Amino acid sequence: MKKILAILLALAMLLGFAACGGNTEDETTTTTTAAEEVTDEAPVEESTEAASDDVSAEDPSAEDPSAADESTSAEESTDAAAEKAPETTAEILAFYNDAINKAYAAKVGFNKERYTDNETLNAGFLLKTFGNLIYSFMGIGAENKYTMDVTKGEWESDVPHHYLRKSTLAESDLTGAKCTENNGKYTITLNVKGGTSKASKSESWTKAPIDKCGICVGDADKSYFDHKTAPVIFSAIGEVLSSAVIEESYKNAVVKAEIDAATGNLISLTVEFDIDVVIDAAGGGNATGKTHVFYRNFKY
């Protein structure tokens, strides 16, 4: 009986060990399965790293601070280029035309002065007799200096009285253009081609690029016209001397404008040129001088 009990006890112990061995296999299997599941989830972390690489590719500054500095520097460089003074003739001329036309559109206030000095008179009887009159309508001599104060917005409704014109200068009208920058302003200097005009009872024409720069011009005799062309002069004397043939020419024309670099507003405008007028008539002759036109104290 004791042997049977001993045998049964031994079998029970063997079964117990067998049961324990089975549980160990299950735990091992479970652990292995869990490890495999963790391994299966690992690519998620790799995917995150890949996404990070993509962000870095799109934005170099994400991982490299120096890249952000380079990006900022590029933006600053672009801004600086936008504020850079015009350099080419086309750029300089465009900036000038915009400034003149902005002043015209705003009907700005300003002070204007014009006179012609260094005058010479090579005259026959007619010009000797009426020289002062001719000088007067040509604006020659200190006594014939012209000045005008124009109030902002109060321009005459009659176009000839606007005292300032739009600028329509083109590159083909120039022989040179320069722009310098100093203390927040651009100084633009334009060398304008010379021109001629002619007028008689039978013909009248003007080829004058300087008339396109914004100065006050017209086709009849008016004291406020800055360039006295042949048609302008003939309109003054044609009724008295209808047989006269008048030829006018100018040279050495220089336009200088000071413009606020930030706003594009005119600060001052100076136009100068040498003028020569020939009156072909009995007792005629020619008169020459240097014309100076100044626009100052612009008020926007």
Tab-separated table of N, CA and C in Angstrom, residues 46-148:
chain	number	residue	atom	x	y	z
A	46	GLU	N	10.864	54.875	-37.013
A	46	GLU	CA	11.632	55.179	-38.212
A	46	GLU	C	10.864	56.140	-39.102
A	47	SER	N	9.555	55.969	-39.189
A	47	SER	CA	8.722	56.855	-39.988
A	47	SER	C	8.788	58.273	-39.454
A	48	THR	N	8.784	58.385	-38.091
A	48	THR	CA	8.873	59.713	-37.473
A	48	THR	C	10.181	60.377	-37.831
A	49	GLU	N	11.283	59.604	-37.818
A	49	GLU	CA	12.573	60.158	-38.182
A	49	GLU	C	12.578	60.587	-39.635
A	50	ALA	N	11.924	59.814	-40.484
A	50	ALA	CA	11.865	60.167	-41.894
A	50	ALA	C	11.126	61.477	-42.084
A	51	ALA	N	10.018	61.624	-41.337
A	51	ALA	CA	9.249	62.878	-41.421
A	51	ALA	C	10.101	64.046	-40.994
A	52	SER	N	10.916	63.801	-39.946
A	52	SER	CA	11.807	64.851	-39.472
A	52	SER	C	12.793	65.239	-40.547
A	53	ASP	N	13.292	64.205	-41.288
A	53	ASP	CA	14.216	64.490	-42.376
A	53	ASP	C	13.552	65.322	-43.442
A	54	ASP	N	12.263	65.033	-43.747
A	54	ASP	CA	11.534	65.803	-44.738
A	54	ASP	C	11.419	67.245	-44.334
A	55	VAL	N	11.115	67.519	-43.070
A	55	VAL	CA	10.985	68.895	-42.579
A	55	VAL	C	12.299	69.619	-42.735
A	56	SER	N	13.407	68.904	-42.392
A	56	SER	CA	14.717	69.522	-42.509
A	56	SER	C	15.023	69.861	-43.948
A	57	ALA	N	14.570	68.989	-44.864
A	57	ALA	CA	14.835	69.249	-46.272
A	57	ALA	C	14.107	70.486	-46.746
A	58	GLU	N	12.874	70.680	-46.268
A	58	GLU	CA	12.094	71.847	-46.669
A	58	GLU	C	12.575	73.110	-45.983
A	59	ASP	N	13.012	73.014	-44.766
A	59	ASP	CA	13.424	74.184	-43.983
A	59	ASP	C	14.804	73.937	-43.405
A	60	PRO	N	15.871	74.384	-44.101
A	60	PRO	CA	17.230	74.118	-43.642
A	60	PRO	C	17.488	74.644	-42.244
A	61	SER	N	16.721	75.611	-41.795
A	61	SER	CA	16.959	76.203	-40.486
A	61	SER	C	16.422	75.351	-39.352
A	62	ALA	N	15.677	74.243	-39.683
A	62	ALA	CA	15.071	73.417	-38.639
A	62	ALA	C	16.129	72.768	-37.768
A	63	GLU	N	17.249	72.321	-38.390
A	63	GLU	CA	18.299	71.678	-37.614
A	63	GLU	C	19.573	72.512	-37.564
A	64	ASP	N	19.714	73.461	-38.540
A	64	ASP	CA	20.947	74.237	-38.636
A	64	ASP	C	20.647	75.717	-38.424
A	65	PRO	N	20.944	76.286	-37.261
A	65	PRO	CA	20.660	77.698	-36.993
A	65	PRO	C	21.322	78.622	-37.995
A	66	SER	N	22.477	78.243	-38.512
A	66	SER	CA	23.165	79.103	-39.464
A	66	SER	C	22.370	79.235	-40.744
A	67	ALA	N	21.589	78.171	-41.075
A	67	ALA	CA	20.748	78.230	-42.272
A	67	ALA	C	19.691	79.293	-42.111
A	68	ALA	N	19.142	79.432	-40.903
A	68	ALA	CA	18.143	80.473	-40.638
A	68	ALA	C	18.758	81.837	-40.815
A	69	ASP	N	20.018	81.992	-40.363
A	69	ASP	CA	20.695	83.273	-40.525
A	69	ASP	C	20.881	83.594	-41.990
A	70	GLU	N	21.258	82.553	-42.794
A	70	GLU	CA	21.442	82.775	-44.211
A	70	GLU	C	20.140	83.160	-44.872
A	71	SER	N	19.026	82.514	-44.468
A	71	SER	CA	17.721	82.841	-45.019
A	71	SER	C	17.339	84.274	-44.697
A	72	THR	N	17.568	84.687	-43.446
A	72	THR	CA	17.259	86.064	-43.044
A	72	THR	C	18.106	87.044	-43.821
A	73	SER	N	19.394	86.697	-44.005
A	73	SER	CA	20.291	87.579	-44.746
A	73	SER	C	19.816	87.752	-46.174
A	74	ALA	N	19.302	86.666	-46.774
A	74	ALA	CA	18.802	86.736	-48.141
A	74	ALA	C	17.622	87.678	-48.233
A	75	GLU	N	16.713	87.604	-47.234
A	75	GLU	CA	15.562	88.496	-47.236
A	75	GLU	C	16.004	89.945	-47.075
A	76	GLU	N	16.966	90.177	-46.164
A	76	GLU	CA	17.458	91.534	-45.974
A	76	GLU	C	18.108	92.053	-47.246
A	77	SER	N	18.835	91.155	-47.929
A	77	SER	CA	19.483	91.550	-49.172
A	77	SER	C	18.462	91.950	-50.211
A	78	THR	N	17.332	91.204	-50.277
A	78	THR	CA	16.266	91.533	-51.215
A	78	THR	C	15.672	92.895	-50.904
A	79	ASP	N	15.435	93.162	-49.611
A	79	ASP	CA	14.892	94.458	-49.215
A	79	ASP	C	15.857	95.569	-49.573
A	80	ALA	N	17.145	95.321	-49.346
A	80	ALA	CA	18.146	96.338	-49.649
A	80	ALA	C	18.179	96.631	-51.142
A	81	ALA	N	18.024	95.564	-51.952
A	81	ALA	CA	18.033	95.747	-53.394
A	81	ALA	C	16.850	96.579	-53.842
A	82	ALA	N	15.705	96.388	-53.168
A	82	ALA	CA	14.507	97.132	-53.531
A	82	ALA	C	14.681	98.616	-53.248
A	83	GLU	N	15.506	98.947	-52.225
A	83	GLU	CA	15.720	100.335	-51.860
A	83	GLU	C	16.980	100.903	-52.503
A	84	LYS	N	17.599	100.156	-53.355
A	84	LYS	CA	18.845	100.566	-53.989
A	84	LYS	C	18.593	101.688	-54.984
A	85	ALA	N	19.525	102.636	-55.048
A	85	ALA	CA	19.386	103.758	-55.980
A	85	ALA	C	19.361	103.245	-57.416
A	86	PRO	N	18.551	103.858	-58.278
A	86	PRO	CA	18.522	103.429	-59.683
A	86	PRO	C	19.899	103.610	-60.321
A	87	GLU	N	20.253	102.679	-61.196
A	87	GLU	CA	21.587	102.705	-61.785
A	87	GLU	C	21.572	102.869	-63.303
A	88	THR	N	20.768	102.084	-63.993
A	88	THR	CA	20.748	102.148	-65.452
A	88	THR	C	19.990	103.388	-65.907
A	89	THR	N	20.208	103.763	-67.146
A	89	THR	CA	19.503	104.923	-67.696
A	89	THR	C	17.992	104.732	-67.615
A	90	ALA	N	17.539	103.525	-67.927
A	90	ALA	CA	16.092	103.246	-67.877
A	90	ALA	C	15.553	103.404	-66.461
A	91	GLU	N	16.289	102.886	-65.457
A	91	GLU	CA	15.847	102.981	-64.066
A	91	GLU	C	15.842	104.429	-63.584
A	92	ILE	N	16.897	105.158	-63.913
A	92	ILE	CA	16.999	106.560	-63.491
A	92	ILE	C	15.884	107.386	-64.117
A	93	LEU	N	15.675	107.197	-65.403
A	93	LEU	CA	14.642	107.963	-66.106
A	93	LEU	C	13.253	107.635	-65.575
A	94	ALA	N	12.996	106.356	-65.298
A	94	ALA	CA	11.692	105.958	-64.763
A	94	ALA	C	11.448	106.607	-63.409
A	95	PHE	N	12.477	106.642	-62.565
A	95	PHE	CA	12.343	107.257	-61.237
A	95	PHE	C	12.080	108.754	-61.377
A	96	TYR	N	12.770	109.397	-62.303
A	96	TYR	CA	12.570	110.834	-62.547
A	96	TYR	C	11.151	111.117	-63.051
A	97	ASN	N	10.738	110.396	-64.082
A	97	ASN	CA	9.403	110.613	-64.637
A	97	ASN	C	8.320	110.396	-63.582
A	98	ASP	N	8.486	109.357	-62.765
A	98	ASP	CA	7.497	109.085	-61.716
A	98	ASP	C	7.418	110.251	-60.728
A	99	ALA	N	8.566	110.823	-60.372
A	99	ALA	CA	8.585	111.924	-59.410
A	99	ALA	C	7.894	113.161	-59.973
A	100	ILE	N	8.192	113.498	-61.225
A	100	ILE	CA	7.566	114.665	-61.861
A	100	ILE	C	6.061	114.454	-61.982
A	101	ASN	N	5.667	113.287	-62.436
A	101	ASN	CA	4.255	113.022	-62.674
A	101	ASN	C	3.460	112.902	-61.372
A	102	LYS	N	4.133	112.459	-60.306
A	102	LYS	CA	3.491	112.424	-58.993
A	102	LYS	C	3.208	113.841	-58.514
A	103	ALA	N	4.172	114.747	-58.715
A	103	ALA	CA	3.983	116.150	-58.331
A	103	ALA	C	2.860	116.782	-59.148
A	104	TYR	N	2.823	116.460	-60.433
A	104	TYR	CA	1.778	117.000	-61.306
A	104	TYR	C	0.396	116.515	-60.867
A	105	ALA	N	0.280	115.215	-60.598
A	105	ALA	CA	-1.006	114.644	-60.205
A	105	ALA	C	-1.488	115.217	-58.876
A	106	ALA	N	-0.546	115.528	-57.976
A	106	ALA	CA	-0.906	116.051	-56.652
A	106	ALA	C	-1.158	117.559	-56.671
A	107	LYS	N	-0.904	118.205	-57.808
A	107	LYS	CA	-1.029	119.669	-57.902
A	107	LYS	C	-0.296	120.336	-56.736
A	108	VAL	N	0.977	119.998	-56.655
A	108	VAL	CA	1.779	120.447	-55.521
A	108	VAL	C	1.946	121.960	-55.524
A	109	GLY	N	2.302	122.481	-54.358
A	109	GLY	CA	2.698	123.871	-54.264
A	109	GLY	C	4.193	123.979	-54.488
A	110	PHE	N	4.664	125.118	-55.008
A	110	PHE	CA	6.094	125.306	-55.225
A	110	PHE	C	6.373	126.766	-55.561
A	111	ASN	N	7.652	127.099	-55.553
A	111	ASN	CA	8.112	128.408	-56.010
A	111	ASN	C	8.902	128.195	-57.292
A	112	LYS	N	8.639	129.047	-58.285
A	112	LYS	CA	9.337	128.909	-59.566
A	112	LYS	C	10.050	130.206	-59.915
A	113	GLU	N	11.242	130.058	-60.451
A	113	GLU	CA	12.036	131.220	-60.874
A	113	GLU	C	12.717	130.899	-62.192
A	114	ARG	N	12.726	131.874	-63.093
A	114	ARG	CA	13.390	131.670	-64.385
A	114	ARG	C	14.051	132.967	-64.830
A	115	TYR	N	15.244	132.836	-65.356
A	115	TYR	CA	15.901	133.981	-65.959
A	115	TYR	C	16.900	133.493	-67.001
A	116	THR	N	17.266	134.375	-67.916
A	116	THR	CA	18.262	134.071	-68.941
A	116	THR	C	19.372	135.107	-68.835
A	117	ASP	N	20.601	134.621	-68.615
A	117	ASP	CA	21.733	135.539	-68.496
A	117	ASP	C	22.783	135.230	-69.560
A	118	ASN	N	23.961	135.834	-69.420
A	118	ASN	CA	25.033	135.700	-70.417
A	118	ASN	C	24.524	136.060	-71.810
A	119	GLU	N	23.686	137.064	-71.860
A	119	GLU	CA	23.043	137.396	-73.124
A	119	GLU	C	23.984	138.152	-74.069
A	120	THR	N	23.788	137.903	-75.347
A	120	THR	CA	24.470	138.658	-76.408
A	120	THR	C	23.437	139.037	-77.454
A	121	LEU	N	23.649	140.146	-78.092
A	121	LEU	CA	22.721	140.608	-79.119
A	121	LEU	C	23.526	141.070	-80.327
A	122	ASN	N	23.409	140.298	-81.399
A	122	ASN	CA	24.047	140.677	-82.663
A	122	ASN	C	22.933	141.185	-83.567
A	123	ALA	N	22.751	142.498	-83.571
A	123	ALA	CA	21.514	143.035	-84.096
A	123	ALA	C	21.693	143.984	-85.269
A	124	GLY	N	20.698	143.917	-86.134
A	124	GLY	CA	20.524	144.935	-87.141
A	124	GLY	C	19.621	146.020	-86.563
A	125	PHE	N	19.094	146.845	-87.455
A	125	PHE	CA	18.260	147.970	-87.012
A	125	PHE	C	17.062	147.490	-86.188
A	126	LEU	N	16.415	146.434	-86.638
A	126	LEU	CA	15.208	145.965	-85.958
A	126	LEU	C	15.504	145.565	-84.523
A	127	LEU	N	16.509	144.733	-84.341
A	127	LEU	CA	16.799	144.243	-83.001
A	127	LEU	C	17.401	145.345	-82.124
A	128	LYS	N	18.149	146.243	-82.751
A	128	LYS	CA	18.677	147.356	-81.951
A	128	LYS	C	17.542	148.232	-81.441
A	129	THR	N	16.554	148.430	-82.296
A	129	THR	CA	15.435	149.296	-81.926
A	129	THR	C	14.504	148.622	-80.938
A	130	PHE	N	14.249	147.355	-81.180
A	130	PHE	CA	13.282	146.649	-80.348
A	130	PHE	C	13.942	145.561	-79.479
A	131	GLY	N	15.229	145.733	-79.256
A	131	GLY	CA	15.980	144.720	-78.508
A	131	GLY	C	15.396	144.451	-77.136
A	132	ASN	N	15.048	145.523	-76.415
A	132	ASN	CA	14.507	145.328	-75.065
A	132	ASN	C	13.205	144.549	-75.090
A	133	LEU	N	12.381	144.832	-76.106
A	133	LEU	CA	11.116	144.112	-76.224
A	133	LEU	C	11.367	142.634	-76.507
A	134	ILE	N	12.332	142.377	-77.395
A	134	ILE	CA	12.647	140.993	-77.741
A	134	ILE	C	13.234	140.268	-76.532
A	135	TYR	N	14.119	140.958	-75.822
A	135	TYR	CA	14.661	140.364	-74.606
A	135	TYR	C	13.558	140.085	-73.597
A	136	SER	N	12.586	140.962	-73.556
A	136	SER	CA	11.507	140.803	-72.581
A	136	SER	C	10.724	139.523	-72.840
A	137	PHE	N	10.286	139.311	-74.081
A	137	PHE	CA	9.485	138.109	-74.300
A	137	PHE	C	10.337	136.848	-74.367
A	138	MET	N	11.653	137.005	-74.521
A	138	MET	CA	12.539	135.855	-74.406
A	138	MET	C	12.926	135.611	-72.959
A	139	GLY	N	12.644	136.608	-72.091
A	139	GLY	CA	12.995	136.470	-70.685
A	139	GLY	C	14.470	136.687	-70.426
A	140	ILE	N	15.140	137.414	-71.316
A	140	ILE	CA	16.577	137.622	-71.199
A	140	ILE	C	16.864	138.847	-70.342
A	141	GLY	N	17.848	138.720	-69.445
A	141	GLY	CA	18.250	139.835	-68.598
A	141	GLY	C	17.611	139.777	-67.222
A	142	ALA	N	18.352	140.296	-66.228
A	142	ALA	CA	17.876	140.258	-64.842
A	142	ALA	C	16.546	140.989	-64.681
A	143	GLU	N	16.359	142.041	-65.446
A	143	GLU	CA	15.120	142.810	-65.322
A	143	GLU	C	13.906	142.041	-65.822
A	144	ASN	N	14.152	140.977	-66.557
A	144	ASN	CA	13.053	140.167	-67.087
A	144	ASN	C	12.924	138.817	-66.364
A	145	LYS	N	13.489	138.750	-65.157
A	145	LYS	CA	13.379	137.518	-64.377
A	145	LYS	C	11.911	137.248	-64.059
A	146	TYR	N	11.563	135.969	-64.113
A	146	TYR	CA	10.176	135.569	-63.850
A	146	TYR	C	10.119	134.768	-62.568
A	147	THR	N	9.190	135.107	-61.692
A	147	THR	CA	8.981	134.326	-60.462
A	147	THR	C	7.487	134.077	-60.268
A	148	MET	N	7.190	132.978	-59.613
A	148	MET	CA	5.791	132.626	-59.368
A	148	MET	C	5.709	131.708	-58.153
